[in-house]
Tab-separated table of C-alpha atoms and ligand atoms in Angstrom:
chain	number	residue	atom	x	y	z
A	1	MET	CA	-2.528	18.611	-6.070
A	2	THR	CA	0.984	19.128	-5.408
A	3	HIS	CA	2.852	16.137	-5.550
A	4	LEU	CA	4.625	16.355	-2.283
A	5	ILE	CA	4.602	12.724	-1.001
A	6	GLU	CA	4.376	9.066	-2.067
A	7	LEU	CA	4.212	5.582	-0.580
A	8	GLY	CA	8.424	5.019	0.116
A	9	TYR	CA	7.912	1.716	1.735
A	10	ALA	CA	6.455	-0.614	4.210
A	11	GLY	CA	7.359	-2.413	7.294
A	12	PHE	CA	5.943	-5.592	8.048
A	13	GLU	CA	5.888	-7.922	11.256
A	14	VAL	CA	5.330	-11.559	10.832
A	15	SER	CA	5.331	-14.470	12.669
A	16	ASP	CA	6.928	-16.370	10.325
A	17	PRO	CA	9.277	-14.402	7.810
A	18	ALA	CA	10.914	-17.343	6.136
A	19	ALA	CA	7.580	-18.199	4.805
A	20	PHE	CA	6.751	-14.480	4.286
A	21	GLU	CA	10.131	-13.694	2.224
A	22	THR	CA	10.102	-17.128	0.380
A	23	PHE	CA	6.324	-16.047	-0.670
A	24	LEU	CA	7.261	-12.448	-1.948
A	25	ASP	CA	10.758	-14.336	-3.653
A	26	ARG	CA	9.168	-16.808	-5.515
A	27	GLU	CA	5.264	-16.043	-5.576
A	28	VAL	CA	5.338	-12.092	-5.812
A	29	GLY	CA	8.455	-11.723	-7.563
A	30	LEU	CA	10.644	-9.087	-5.628
A	31	VAL	CA	14.368	-8.870	-5.498
A	32	PRO	CA	16.227	-8.912	-1.944
A	33	GLY	CA	17.927	-5.654	-1.122
A	34	ASP	CA	21.553	-5.639	0.205
A	35	ASP	CA	20.449	-5.544	3.319
A	36	PRO	CA	18.977	-9.074	4.855
A	37	HIS	CA	14.913	-8.947	4.692
A	38	THR	CA	14.349	-5.996	2.790
A	39	TRP	CA	12.982	-6.460	-0.670
A	40	ARG	CA	12.828	-3.890	-3.625
A	41	THR	CA	10.157	-3.392	-6.176
A	42	ASP	CA	12.269	-0.711	-8.242
A	43	GLN	CA	15.561	0.900	-8.405
A	44	LYS	CA	15.337	2.032	-4.547
A	45	VAL	CA	17.351	0.211	-2.095
A	46	ARG	CA	14.057	-1.143	-0.229
A	47	ARG	CA	10.274	-1.053	-0.693
A	48	ILE	CA	9.303	-3.783	2.016
A	49	ALA	CA	11.336	-4.732	5.385
A	50	VAL	CA	10.189	-7.851	6.646
A	51	HIS	CA	10.508	-7.960	10.822
A	52	GLU	CA	9.960	-11.013	13.176
A	53	GLY	CA	7.555	-10.588	15.694
A	54	GLU	CA	3.718	-12.023	16.648
A	55	ARG	CA	1.689	-9.136	15.067
A	56	ASN	CA	1.133	-10.238	11.689
A	57	ASP	CA	0.548	-6.577	10.432
A	58	ALA	CA	2.356	-3.563	9.136
A	59	ALA	CA	4.587	-2.490	11.503
A	60	TYR	CA	4.907	0.932	9.860
A	61	ILE	CA	4.558	2.427	6.551
A	62	GLY	CA	7.048	5.484	5.044
A	63	PHE	CA	5.974	8.127	2.884
A	64	GLU	CA	8.716	9.831	1.008
A	65	ALA	CA	8.929	13.418	0.706
A	66	VAL	CA	10.080	14.697	-2.823
A	67	ASP	CA	12.701	16.631	-1.496
A	68	ALA	CA	13.593	18.343	1.881
A	69	ASP	CA	11.182	21.455	1.873
A	70	ALA	CA	8.178	18.933	1.115
A	71	PHE	CA	9.605	17.159	4.093
A	72	ALA	CA	9.343	20.350	6.076
A	73	ARG	CA	6.033	20.985	4.971
A	74	THR	CA	4.540	17.703	5.490
A	75	VAL	CA	5.872	17.484	9.089
A	76	GLU	CA	4.573	21.164	9.894
A	77	ARG	CA	1.242	20.161	8.495
A	78	LEU	CA	0.937	16.900	10.420
A	79	ARG	CA	1.636	19.123	13.510
A	80	ALA	CA	-0.608	21.797	12.769
A	81	ALA	CA	-3.236	19.112	12.168
A	82	GLY	CA	-2.713	17.554	16.152
A	83	ALA	CA	-0.065	14.901	15.268
A	84	ASP	CA	2.509	14.345	17.840
A	85	VAL	CA	5.386	13.839	15.042
A	86	THR	CA	8.786	12.574	16.892
A	87	ASP	CA	12.437	13.710	14.480
A	88	GLY	CA	13.805	10.802	14.084
A	89	THR	CA	17.537	10.413	14.698
A	90	PRO	CA	20.121	10.296	12.081
A	91	GLY	CA	20.270	6.537	12.844
A	92	ASP	CA	16.578	6.377	12.466
A	93	ALA	CA	16.656	7.710	9.051
A	94	LYS	CA	19.842	5.963	7.948
A	95	ALA	CA	17.970	2.264	8.957
A	96	ARG	CA	15.456	3.246	6.405
A	97	GLY	CA	17.776	4.268	3.717
A	98	ALA	CA	17.011	7.746	3.891
A	99	ALA	CA	18.363	11.207	4.348
A	100	ASP	CA	15.703	12.378	7.265
A	101	LEU	CA	12.924	10.438	8.919
A	102	ALA	CA	10.064	11.971	11.145
A	103	TRP	CA	7.379	9.917	12.403
A	104	CYS	CA	3.703	9.440	13.918
A	105	THR	CA	1.069	7.338	15.019
A	106	ALA	CA	-1.958	7.030	12.874
A	107	PRO	CA	-5.584	7.439	14.401
A	108	TRP	CA	-5.638	3.546	13.725
A	109	GLY	CA	-2.694	2.690	15.345
A	110	THR	CA	0.002	2.196	12.907
A	111	ARG	CA	3.161	4.022	13.014
A	112	VAL	CA	3.561	6.560	10.164
A	113	GLU	CA	6.899	7.474	8.995
A	114	LEU	CA	7.888	10.338	7.008
A	115	VAL	CA	11.429	10.479	4.830
A	116	HIS	CA	13.345	12.060	2.091
A	117	GLY	CA	16.050	11.123	0.352
A	118	LEU	CA	15.129	7.426	0.169
A	119	ALA	CA	18.263	5.872	-1.544
A	120	ASP	CA	18.618	4.241	-4.951
A	121	ALA	CA	20.297	0.741	-5.080
A	122	ASP	CA	23.625	0.433	-6.493
A	123	THR	CA	22.358	-2.319	-9.199
A	124	PRO	CA	19.558	-1.933	-11.743
A	125	PHE	CA	16.304	-3.738	-10.678
A	126	ALA	CA	15.733	-6.538	-12.765
A	127	SER	CA	13.028	-9.334	-12.031
A	128	PRO	CA	13.106	-12.545	-13.615
A	129	LEU	CA	9.713	-13.083	-12.310
A	130	VAL	CA	8.405	-9.653	-13.225
A	131	PRO	CA	10.275	-8.623	-16.422
A	132	GLY	CA	8.221	-5.711	-16.726
A	133	GLY	CA	8.873	-4.196	-13.619
A	134	PHE	CA	6.656	-2.202	-11.311
A	135	ARG	CA	4.942	1.273	-12.012
A	136	THR	CA	6.562	3.048	-9.125
A	137	ALA	CA	8.000	6.599	-11.006
A	138	GLY	CA	6.346	9.614	-9.732
A	139	MET	CA	3.665	7.624	-7.633
A	140	GLY	CA	5.355	5.564	-4.632
A	141	PHE	CA	5.662	1.929	-4.674
A	142	GLY	CA	1.898	1.151	-4.405
A	143	HIS	CA	-1.212	1.387	-2.212
A	144	VAL	CA	-1.860	0.199	1.690
A	145	VAL	CA	-5.523	-0.123	2.670
A	146	PHE	CA	-6.388	-0.105	6.545
A	147	GLY	CA	-9.272	-1.003	8.827
A	148	VAL	CA	-10.151	1.990	11.040
A	149	SER	CA	-12.534	2.080	13.833
A	150	ASP	CA	-12.665	5.922	13.502
A	151	LEU	CA	-12.995	6.774	10.355
A	152	ALA	CA	-13.423	10.487	11.393
A	153	ALA	CA	-10.049	10.915	13.000
A	154	SER	CA	-8.669	8.732	10.647
A	155	HIS	CA	-9.674	10.971	7.318
A	156	GLU	CA	-9.076	14.074	9.301
A	157	PHE	CA	-5.224	12.338	9.313
A	158	ALA	CA	-5.038	11.621	5.916
A	159	THR	CA	-6.269	14.946	4.570
A	160	SER	CA	-5.325	17.721	7.156
A	161	GLY	CA	-2.271	15.856	8.580
A	162	LEU	CA	-0.843	14.080	5.403
A	163	GLY	CA	-2.323	16.587	2.911
A	164	MET	CA	-3.942	13.768	0.882
A	165	GLU	CA	-7.320	14.450	-1.098
A	166	GLN	CA	-9.942	12.186	-0.962
A	167	SER	CA	-10.707	10.436	-4.541
A	168	ASP	CA	-13.906	8.691	-3.948
A	169	TRP	CA	-15.576	6.329	-1.773
A	170	LEU	CA	-17.491	3.377	-1.323
A	171	GLU	CA	-20.644	2.394	0.233
A	172	MET	CA	-22.258	-0.883	0.138
A	173	ASP	CA	-23.892	-3.520	1.924
A	174	MET	CA	-21.921	-6.079	3.197
A	175	GLY	CA	-23.991	-9.193	4.474
A	176	GLY	CA	-26.576	-6.949	6.217
A	177	PHE	CA	-23.915	-4.669	7.391
A	178	PRO	CA	-22.987	-1.299	5.849
A	179	PHE	CA	-19.723	-0.883	4.662
A	180	GLU	CA	-17.802	2.326	3.628
A	181	VAL	CA	-13.761	2.505	2.269
A	182	ARG	CA	-12.539	6.399	1.279
A	183	PHE	CA	-9.623	6.626	-0.838
A	184	TYR	CA	-6.968	8.971	-0.894
A	185	HIS	CA	-4.451	10.133	-3.337
A	186	CYS	CA	-1.266	12.309	-2.901
A	187	ASN	CA	0.165	12.186	-6.490
A	188	ALA	CA	-1.088	10.546	-9.790
A	189	ARG	CA	-1.606	7.025	-7.963
A	190	HIS	CA	-5.455	7.016	-8.071
A	191	HIS	CA	-5.169	6.002	-4.132
A	192	THR	CA	-2.079	5.653	-2.151
A	193	LEU	CA	-3.800	4.824	0.945
A	194	ALA	CA	-7.527	3.644	1.521
A	195	LEU	CA	-9.436	3.666	5.012
A	196	ALA	CA	-12.150	0.905	5.230
A	197	ALA	CA	-14.373	1.739	8.716
A	198	VAL	CA	-14.941	-1.442	11.043
A	199	PRO	CA	-16.738	-1.387	13.723
A	200	PHE	CA	-14.639	-2.149	16.440
A	201	ASP	CA	-10.494	-2.485	16.551
A	202	LEU	CA	-9.565	-5.255	14.562
A	203	PRO	CA	-6.011	-6.927	15.500
A	204	THR	CA	-4.573	-6.604	12.097
A	205	LYS	CA	-4.887	-3.282	10.992
A	206	LEU	CA	-3.534	-3.808	7.211
A	207	HIS	CA	-5.752	-5.353	4.857
A	208	HIS	CA	-3.809	-5.220	2.180
A	209	PHE	CA	-0.680	-3.360	0.163
A	210	MET	CA	-0.646	-3.336	-3.687
A	211	LEU	CA	2.040	-3.435	-6.312
A	212	GLU	CA	1.166	-2.188	-9.693
A	213	ALA	CA	3.100	-3.817	-12.427
A	214	ASN	CA	3.633	-2.478	-16.017
A	215	THR	CA	2.022	-5.529	-18.201
A	216	VAL	CA	-0.774	-7.543	-18.025
A	217	ASP	CA	1.279	-10.461	-18.853
A	218	ASP	CA	3.039	-9.898	-15.598
A	219	VAL	CA	-0.133	-10.266	-13.348
A	220	GLY	CA	-1.059	-13.466	-15.286
A	221	ALA	CA	1.716	-15.273	-14.382
A	222	ALA	CA	1.945	-13.831	-10.847
A	223	PHE	CA	-1.722	-15.463	-10.658
A	224	ASP	CA	-0.447	-18.468	-12.032
A	225	ARG	CA	2.665	-18.661	-9.604
A	226	VAL	CA	0.356	-18.161	-6.571
A	227	PHE	CA	-2.260	-20.696	-8.063
A	228	ALA	CA	0.363	-23.260	-8.160
A	229	GLY	CA	1.183	-22.606	-4.512
A	230	THR	CA	-0.756	-23.269	-1.123
A	231	GLN	CA	-1.348	-19.670	-0.003
A	232	PRO	CA	-5.238	-18.427	-0.505
A	233	ILE	CA	-6.182	-16.647	-3.540
A	234	ALA	CA	-9.030	-14.534	-1.530
A	235	SER	CA	-10.060	-12.865	-4.880
A	236	GLY	CA	-9.152	-13.755	-8.440
A	237	LEU	CA	-8.465	-11.660	-11.430
A	238	GLY	CA	-10.981	-8.955	-11.272
A	239	LYS	CA	-11.254	-5.125	-11.977
A	240	HIS	CA	-12.478	-2.197	-9.505
A	241	PRO	CA	-14.865	0.490	-10.886
A	242	ASN	CA	-13.074	2.866	-9.342
A	243	ASP	CA	-9.383	2.999	-9.647
A	244	GLU	CA	-9.949	0.720	-12.757
A	245	MET	CA	-7.036	-1.671	-11.393
A	246	PHE	CA	-7.123	-5.292	-12.891
A	247	SER	CA	-5.785	-7.479	-10.338
A	248	PHE	CA	-5.944	-10.173	-7.845
A	249	TYR	CA	-5.639	-10.853	-4.405
A	250	ALA	CA	-3.302	-13.367	-2.264
A	251	VAL	CA	-3.522	-13.957	1.324
A	252	THR	CA	-0.032	-13.690	2.260
A	253	PRO	CA	1.781	-16.084	4.936
A	254	ALA	CA	1.220	-13.232	7.466
A	255	GLY	CA	-2.485	-13.338	7.040
A	256	PHE	CA	-2.928	-9.688	5.176
A	257	GLN	CA	-3.280	-9.753	1.702
A	258	VAL	CA	-1.502	-8.322	-1.220
A	259	GLU	CA	-2.953	-6.984	-4.380
A	260	PHE	CA	-1.307	-7.676	-7.556
A	261	GLY	CA	-2.390	-5.604	-10.263
A	262	THR	CA	-1.882	-3.316	-13.398
A	263	ASN	CA	-3.469	-0.602	-15.588
A	264	GLY	CA	-4.444	1.467	-12.383
A	265	ARG	CA	-6.361	4.575	-13.248
A	266	THR	CA	-4.096	8.159	-12.328
A	267	ILE	CA	-5.292	10.954	-10.924
A	268	THR	CA	-6.362	14.365	-13.518
A	269	GLU	CA	-6.600	17.733	-12.726
A	270	PRO	CA	-8.798	19.364	-11.556
A	271	TRP	CA	-9.931	15.867	-10.198
A	272	THR	CA	-13.711	16.206	-10.269
A	273	ASP	CA	-14.633	12.349	-10.001
A	274	ASN	CA	-15.047	12.469	-5.837
A	275	ARG	CA	-18.257	10.159	-5.940
A	276	VAL	CA	-19.457	7.192	-4.192
A	277	TYR	CA	-19.320	3.436	-5.483
A	278	ASP	CA	-21.637	1.122	-4.544
A	279	ARG	CA	-19.458	-1.997	-5.512
A	280	ILE	CA	-15.858	-3.082	-4.782
A	281	SER	CA	-15.859	-4.768	-8.470
A	282	THR	CA	-16.858	-4.124	-11.638
A	283	TRP	CA	-16.154	-7.908	-12.531
A	284	GLY	CA	-14.119	-10.538	-10.962
A	285	HIS	CA	-12.334	-10.766	-7.661
A	286	GLN	CA	-14.328	-13.906	-6.792
A	287	PRO	CA	-12.394	-16.402	-4.227
A	288	ILE	CA	-10.670	-18.762	-5.921
A	289	ALA	CA	-10.829	-22.428	-4.610
A	290	ARG	CA	-8.122	-25.205	-6.177
A	291	PRO	CA	-8.849	-28.356	-7.791
A	292	VAL	CA	-8.368	-31.293	-4.967
B	301	FE	FE1	-6.344	-2.307	-3.437
């Protein structure tokens, strides 16, 4: 598929910003941006912004179009698909470190922004805790997974609106209930967005965001840092069958999770592997209890 957009940034509304940002800093290993409450994972001026509030959820996610033409085409596509797209002001774009911004609300309730010209920081990215850095070039800064009560409308928004293509999907029984997740790509990253069908609107839409490190050692070191801390480890080290990501999941102080992984599969063209999977993990991803 044509690479028009990638995940540019996310804004998280959290009730305890100090705890959340300490976690990003000391356990995940991100680097503070120039503006307060912003965090970097690469050369971009910011990838994560933290806002104080009661939602403990993604306040917004931002897709970065590769250029002004891709920006215009994506806005047009969203409008043609029925999304109510608002043109941002120059101030809105500047607040995100971008040249231009438009936004709409996804069917599951999250504000979805589209920008182009996301600025680079003045200084090179270097994280002492993640020396190998994160894999973002041509792929965006990671992926996000939301629980949605209207999977059909959300699927339409992702595909017809944002122009993503379905990579594959998961159907399994979870404690006697059918569970379905669909995975979508918009560039070489196996999935930039995944949507999990939930039977009713959950208070928190974001299940997790994913950061992909360049090395296995950086994933292992991150696991050790989180293990030494106090946040729950929802899923220990393991591997997914569809995106082949080797990763673990920690519960952030905001309640939603962060997946820290490496070695994710990339999309090859033509993509002929849009098929169903019947399990989340090939192995691992077990809940981890610490010794008392
Ligand atoms: Fe994930």
